[in-house]
Tab-separated table of C-alpha atoms in Angstrom:
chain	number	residue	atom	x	y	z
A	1	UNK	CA	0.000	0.000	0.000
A	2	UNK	CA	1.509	2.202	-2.294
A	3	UNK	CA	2.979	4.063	-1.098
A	4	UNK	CA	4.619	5.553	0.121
A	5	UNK	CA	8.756	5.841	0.768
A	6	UNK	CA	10.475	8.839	1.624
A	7	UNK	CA	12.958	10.931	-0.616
A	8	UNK	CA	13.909	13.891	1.145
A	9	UNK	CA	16.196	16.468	-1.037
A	10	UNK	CA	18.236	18.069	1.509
A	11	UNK	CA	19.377	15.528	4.067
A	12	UNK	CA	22.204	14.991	5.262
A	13	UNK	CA	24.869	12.944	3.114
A	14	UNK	CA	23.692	9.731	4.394
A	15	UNK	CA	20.494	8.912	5.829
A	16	UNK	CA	18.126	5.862	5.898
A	17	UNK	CA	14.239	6.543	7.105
A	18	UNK	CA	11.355	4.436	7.974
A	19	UNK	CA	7.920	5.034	7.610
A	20	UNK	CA	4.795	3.897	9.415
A	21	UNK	CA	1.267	4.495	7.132
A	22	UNK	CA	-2.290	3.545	7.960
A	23	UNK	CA	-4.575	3.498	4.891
A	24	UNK	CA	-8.505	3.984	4.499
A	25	UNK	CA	-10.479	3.817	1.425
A	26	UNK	CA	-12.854	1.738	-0.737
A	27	UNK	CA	-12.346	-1.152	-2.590
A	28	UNK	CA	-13.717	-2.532	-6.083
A	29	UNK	CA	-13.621	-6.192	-6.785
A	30	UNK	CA	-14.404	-8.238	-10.189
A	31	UNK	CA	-13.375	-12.157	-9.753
A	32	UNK	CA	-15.098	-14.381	-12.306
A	33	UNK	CA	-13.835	-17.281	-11.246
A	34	UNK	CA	-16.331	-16.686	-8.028
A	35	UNK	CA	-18.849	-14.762	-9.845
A	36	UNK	CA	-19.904	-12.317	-12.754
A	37	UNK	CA	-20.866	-9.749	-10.227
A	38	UNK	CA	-18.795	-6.447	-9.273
A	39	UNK	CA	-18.376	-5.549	-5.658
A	40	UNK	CA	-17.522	-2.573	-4.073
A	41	UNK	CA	-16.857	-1.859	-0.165
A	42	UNK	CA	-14.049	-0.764	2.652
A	43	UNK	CA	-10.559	-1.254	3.084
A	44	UNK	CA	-7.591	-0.944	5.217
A	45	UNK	CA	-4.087	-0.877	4.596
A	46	UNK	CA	-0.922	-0.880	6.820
A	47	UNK	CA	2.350	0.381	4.878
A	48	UNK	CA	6.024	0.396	6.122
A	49	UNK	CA	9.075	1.713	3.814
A	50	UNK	CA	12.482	1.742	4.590
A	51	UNK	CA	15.205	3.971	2.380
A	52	UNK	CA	18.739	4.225	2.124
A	53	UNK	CA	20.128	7.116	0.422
A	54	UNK	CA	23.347	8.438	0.144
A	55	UNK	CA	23.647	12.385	-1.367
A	56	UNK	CA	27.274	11.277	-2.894
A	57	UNK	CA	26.063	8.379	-4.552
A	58	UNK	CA	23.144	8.552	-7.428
A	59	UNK	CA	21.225	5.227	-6.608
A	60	UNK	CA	18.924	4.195	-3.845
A	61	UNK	CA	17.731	1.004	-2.041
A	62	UNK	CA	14.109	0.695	-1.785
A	63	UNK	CA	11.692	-1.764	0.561
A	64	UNK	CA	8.107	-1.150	0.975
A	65	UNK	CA	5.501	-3.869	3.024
A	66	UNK	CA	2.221	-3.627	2.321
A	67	UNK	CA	-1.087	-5.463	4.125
A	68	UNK	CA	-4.333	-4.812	3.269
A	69	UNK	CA	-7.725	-6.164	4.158
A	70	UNK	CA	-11.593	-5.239	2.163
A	71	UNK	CA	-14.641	-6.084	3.211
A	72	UNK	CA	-16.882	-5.917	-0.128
A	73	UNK	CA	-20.832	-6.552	-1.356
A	74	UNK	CA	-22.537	-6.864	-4.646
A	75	UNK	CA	-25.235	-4.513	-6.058
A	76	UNK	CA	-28.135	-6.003	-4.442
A	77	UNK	CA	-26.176	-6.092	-0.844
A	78	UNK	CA	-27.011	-9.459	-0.542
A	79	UNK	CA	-23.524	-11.138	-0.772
A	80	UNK	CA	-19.899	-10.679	0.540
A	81	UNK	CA	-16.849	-11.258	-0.883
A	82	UNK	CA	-13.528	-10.806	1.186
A	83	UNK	CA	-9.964	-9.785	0.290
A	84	UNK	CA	-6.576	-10.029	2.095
A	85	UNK	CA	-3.648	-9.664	0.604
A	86	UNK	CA	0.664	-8.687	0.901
A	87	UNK	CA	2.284	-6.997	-1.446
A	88	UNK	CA	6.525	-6.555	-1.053
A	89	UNK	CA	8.272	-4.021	-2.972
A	90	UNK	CA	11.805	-4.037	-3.390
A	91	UNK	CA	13.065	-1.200	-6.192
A	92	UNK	CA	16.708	0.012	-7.120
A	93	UNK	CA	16.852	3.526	-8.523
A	94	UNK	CA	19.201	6.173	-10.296
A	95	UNK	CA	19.232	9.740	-8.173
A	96	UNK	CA	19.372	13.307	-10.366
A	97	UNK	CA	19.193	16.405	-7.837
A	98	UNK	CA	18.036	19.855	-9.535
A	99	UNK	CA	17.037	23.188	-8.496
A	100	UNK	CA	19.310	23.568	-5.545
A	101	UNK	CA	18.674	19.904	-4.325
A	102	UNK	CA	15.051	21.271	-4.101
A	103	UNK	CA	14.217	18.850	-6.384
A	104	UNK	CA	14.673	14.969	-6.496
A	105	UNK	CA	14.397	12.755	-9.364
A	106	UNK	CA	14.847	8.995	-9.430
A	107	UNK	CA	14.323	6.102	-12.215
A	108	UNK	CA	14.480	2.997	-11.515
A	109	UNK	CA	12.574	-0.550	-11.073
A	110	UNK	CA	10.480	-2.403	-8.683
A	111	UNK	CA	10.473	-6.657	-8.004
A	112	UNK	CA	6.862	-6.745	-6.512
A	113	UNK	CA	5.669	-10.183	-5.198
A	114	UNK	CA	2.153	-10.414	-4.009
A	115	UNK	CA	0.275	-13.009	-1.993
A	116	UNK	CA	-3.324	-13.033	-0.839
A	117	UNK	CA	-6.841	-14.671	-1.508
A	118	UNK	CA	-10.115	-13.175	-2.593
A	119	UNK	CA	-12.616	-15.239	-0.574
A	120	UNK	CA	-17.036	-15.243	-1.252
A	121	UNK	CA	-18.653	-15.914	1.707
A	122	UNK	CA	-21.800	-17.770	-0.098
A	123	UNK	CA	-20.276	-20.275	-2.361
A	124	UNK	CA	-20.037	-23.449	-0.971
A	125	UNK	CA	-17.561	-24.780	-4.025
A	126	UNK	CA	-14.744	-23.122	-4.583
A	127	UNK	CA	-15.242	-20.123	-2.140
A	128	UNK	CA	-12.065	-19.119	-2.704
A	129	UNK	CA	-9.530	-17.442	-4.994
A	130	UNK	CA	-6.132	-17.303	-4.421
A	131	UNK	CA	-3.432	-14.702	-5.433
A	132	UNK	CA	0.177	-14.692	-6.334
A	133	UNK	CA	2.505	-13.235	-8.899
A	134	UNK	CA	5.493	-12.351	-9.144
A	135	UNK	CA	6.011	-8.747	-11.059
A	136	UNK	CA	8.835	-6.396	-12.872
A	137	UNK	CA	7.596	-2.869	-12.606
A	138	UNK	CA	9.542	0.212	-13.524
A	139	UNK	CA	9.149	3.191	-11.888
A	140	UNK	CA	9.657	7.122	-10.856
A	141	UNK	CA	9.649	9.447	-8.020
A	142	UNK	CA	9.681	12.824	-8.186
A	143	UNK	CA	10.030	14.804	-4.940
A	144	UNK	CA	9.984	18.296	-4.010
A	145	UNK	CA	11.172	20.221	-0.696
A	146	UNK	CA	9.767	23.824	0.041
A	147	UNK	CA	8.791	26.108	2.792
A	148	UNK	CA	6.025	28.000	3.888
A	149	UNK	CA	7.050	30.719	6.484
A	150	UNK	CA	9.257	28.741	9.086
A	151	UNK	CA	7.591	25.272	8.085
A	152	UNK	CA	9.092	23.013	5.708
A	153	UNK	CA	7.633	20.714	3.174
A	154	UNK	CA	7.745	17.689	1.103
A	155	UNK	CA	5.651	16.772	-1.730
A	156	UNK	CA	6.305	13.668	-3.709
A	157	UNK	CA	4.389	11.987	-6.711
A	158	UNK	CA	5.392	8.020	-7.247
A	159	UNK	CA	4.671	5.864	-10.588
A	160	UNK	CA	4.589	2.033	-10.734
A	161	UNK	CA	3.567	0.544	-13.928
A	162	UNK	CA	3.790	-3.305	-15.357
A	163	UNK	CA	6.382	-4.836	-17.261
A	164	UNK	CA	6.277	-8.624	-16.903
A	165	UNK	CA	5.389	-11.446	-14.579
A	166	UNK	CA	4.124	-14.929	-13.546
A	167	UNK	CA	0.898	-15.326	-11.448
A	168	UNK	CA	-1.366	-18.537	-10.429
A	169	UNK	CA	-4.181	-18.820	-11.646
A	170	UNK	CA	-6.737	-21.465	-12.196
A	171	UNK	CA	-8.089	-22.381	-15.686
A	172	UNK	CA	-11.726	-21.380	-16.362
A	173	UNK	CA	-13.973	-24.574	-15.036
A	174	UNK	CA	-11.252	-26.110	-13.165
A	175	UNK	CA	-11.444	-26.451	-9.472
A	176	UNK	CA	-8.834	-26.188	-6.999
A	177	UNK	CA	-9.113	-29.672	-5.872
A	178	UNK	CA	-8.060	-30.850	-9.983
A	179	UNK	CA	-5.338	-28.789	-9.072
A	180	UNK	CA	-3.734	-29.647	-5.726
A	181	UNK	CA	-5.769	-33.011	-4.893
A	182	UNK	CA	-5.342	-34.896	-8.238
A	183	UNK	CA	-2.566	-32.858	-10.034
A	184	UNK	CA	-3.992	-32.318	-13.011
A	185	UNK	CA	-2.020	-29.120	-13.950
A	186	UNK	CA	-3.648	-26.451	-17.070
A	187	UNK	CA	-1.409	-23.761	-17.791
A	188	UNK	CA	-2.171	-22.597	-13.689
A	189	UNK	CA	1.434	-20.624	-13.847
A	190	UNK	CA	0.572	-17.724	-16.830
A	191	UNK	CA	3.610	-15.615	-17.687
A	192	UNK	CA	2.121	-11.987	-17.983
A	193	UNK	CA	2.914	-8.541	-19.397
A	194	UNK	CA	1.287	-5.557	-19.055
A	195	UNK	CA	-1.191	-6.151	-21.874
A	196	UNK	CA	-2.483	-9.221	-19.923
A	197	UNK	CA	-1.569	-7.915	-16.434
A	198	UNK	CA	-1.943	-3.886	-16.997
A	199	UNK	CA	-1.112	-3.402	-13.325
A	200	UNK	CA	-0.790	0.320	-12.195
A	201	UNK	CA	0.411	2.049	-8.950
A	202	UNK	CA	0.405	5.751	-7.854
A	203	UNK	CA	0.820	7.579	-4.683
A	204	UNK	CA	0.705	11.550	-4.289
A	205	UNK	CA	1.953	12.782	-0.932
A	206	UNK	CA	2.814	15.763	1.381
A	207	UNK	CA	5.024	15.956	3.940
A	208	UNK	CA	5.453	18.826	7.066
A	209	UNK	CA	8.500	18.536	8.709
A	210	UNK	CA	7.669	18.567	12.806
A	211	UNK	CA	11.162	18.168	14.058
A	212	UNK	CA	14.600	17.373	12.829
A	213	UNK	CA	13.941	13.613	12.524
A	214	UNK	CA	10.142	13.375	12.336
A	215	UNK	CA	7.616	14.014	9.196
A	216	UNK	CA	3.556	13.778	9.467
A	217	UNK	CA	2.624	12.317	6.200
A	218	UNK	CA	-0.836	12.559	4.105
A	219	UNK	CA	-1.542	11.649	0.997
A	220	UNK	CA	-3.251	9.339	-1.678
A	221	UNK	CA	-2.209	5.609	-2.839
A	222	UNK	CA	-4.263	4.059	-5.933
A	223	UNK	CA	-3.514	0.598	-6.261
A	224	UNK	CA	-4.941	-1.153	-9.424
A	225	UNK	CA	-4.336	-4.965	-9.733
A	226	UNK	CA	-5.819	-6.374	-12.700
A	227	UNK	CA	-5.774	-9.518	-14.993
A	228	UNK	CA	-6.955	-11.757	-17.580
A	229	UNK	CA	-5.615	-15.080	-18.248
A	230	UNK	CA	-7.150	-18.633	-18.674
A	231	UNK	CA	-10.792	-17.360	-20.081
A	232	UNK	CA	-11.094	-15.320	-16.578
A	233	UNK	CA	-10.809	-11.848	-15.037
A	234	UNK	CA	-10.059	-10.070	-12.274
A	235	UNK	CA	-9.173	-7.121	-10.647
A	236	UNK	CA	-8.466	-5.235	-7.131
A	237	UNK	CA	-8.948	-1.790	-7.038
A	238	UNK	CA	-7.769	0.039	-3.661
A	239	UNK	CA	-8.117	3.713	-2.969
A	240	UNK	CA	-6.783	4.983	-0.153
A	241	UNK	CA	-6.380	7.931	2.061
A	242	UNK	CA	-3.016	7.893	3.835
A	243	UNK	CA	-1.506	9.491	6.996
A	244	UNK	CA	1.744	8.299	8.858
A	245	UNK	CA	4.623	9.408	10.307
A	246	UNK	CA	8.217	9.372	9.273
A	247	UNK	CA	11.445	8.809	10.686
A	248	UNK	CA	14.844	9.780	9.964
A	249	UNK	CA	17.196	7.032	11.543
């Protein structure tokens, strides 16, 4: 949940922060493997990102954790589907400083692996969906330091998008006990790109500087997980509002 690491222009020459994020916003969820129906409810997410950056060296370690929960229903209100899921980010990226060090530019790439389940709380076969992949995604940060009066500031925009990737997935008709009971395997590990996997991550954030080694953070983290392999679609959309505090260490 994206989210959200820190890249503060301005530090000093070596620095490594962590950051602590809660996450609130609505969920939309399309599974056909457990039914035609859209749902759309609440969600939760809990991010932590660590960074490493050095100002005399021009790339930066990345890791970002992310755990997030929904709680969904379908049109009529009359069923619930469920989703839990953890997503890791680790991303390597090239440095550029401009504008006085106001400004902070870095390009670079992400390994995501994600693991969770989608789960429908009235099917009594196959109630369950389960998710995992393995993703490339390139990426930029820009970030930007100002002040207004005495405060300082921190604004910072973040770009994920897909590249390619291997998820599970079960062929359309097949249950899960064909898979894992009897064996009987149908193209259930589906190399993707990001025509069949047109994953996309954003977060937009601001920053005000409280003290030498503390931030308050709000901001915005859209998380869009889609997919469509073996005759079936999906995808996980997450909006979230985001506040958390950062920590220079």
């Amino acid at each position: 949940m994206l989210v959200c690491l820190v890249c503060l222009a301005g530090y000093a020459a070596g620095q490594e922060t962590a950051t602590h994020i809660l996450g609130l916003g609505s969920t939309h969820i399309l599974d056909t493997y457990l039914s035609q129906e859209k749902y759309k409810g609440d969600g939760l997410s809990y991010l932590y990102i660590r960074e490493h950056a050095r100002l005399e060296k021009r790339w930066n370690n990345v890791i970002e954790h992310e755990l997030d929960f929904s709680t969904t229903e379908d049109r009529s209100k009359t069923t619930t589907e469920l989703e839990a899921s953890y997503n890791l980010y680790w991303g390597r990226y090239r440095s550029w400083r401009l504008l006085d060090d106001h400004l902070h530019l870095q390009a670079g790439g992400l390994v995501n692996g994600t693991l969770g389940f989608i789960y429908h709380t009235s099917n009594s076969n196959n109630p369950a969906q389960a998710r995992t992949a393995i993703n490339l995604m390139p990426s930029g940060i820009a970030t930007y330091d100002f002040h207004l009066g005495r405060q300082r500031f921190i604004v910072r925009y973040e770009l994920n998008v897909p590249l390619l990737g291997v998820m599970f997935s079960p062929n359309y008709g097949q249950s899960y006990y064909e898979i894992f009971s009897l064996g009987n395997y149908d193209h259930n590990i589906v190399p993707t790109t990001f025509i069949s996997a047109p994953t996309l991550r954003q977060q937009l954030s601001l920053d005000w500087r409280t003290g030498d080694r503390i931030s308050i953070r709000i901001g915005y983290l859209g998380n869009y997980q889609q997919a469509a392999v073996n005759n079936l679609k999906q995808h996980v959309y997450a909006h979230r509002f985001l506040i958390g505090i950062t920590k220079r260490l």
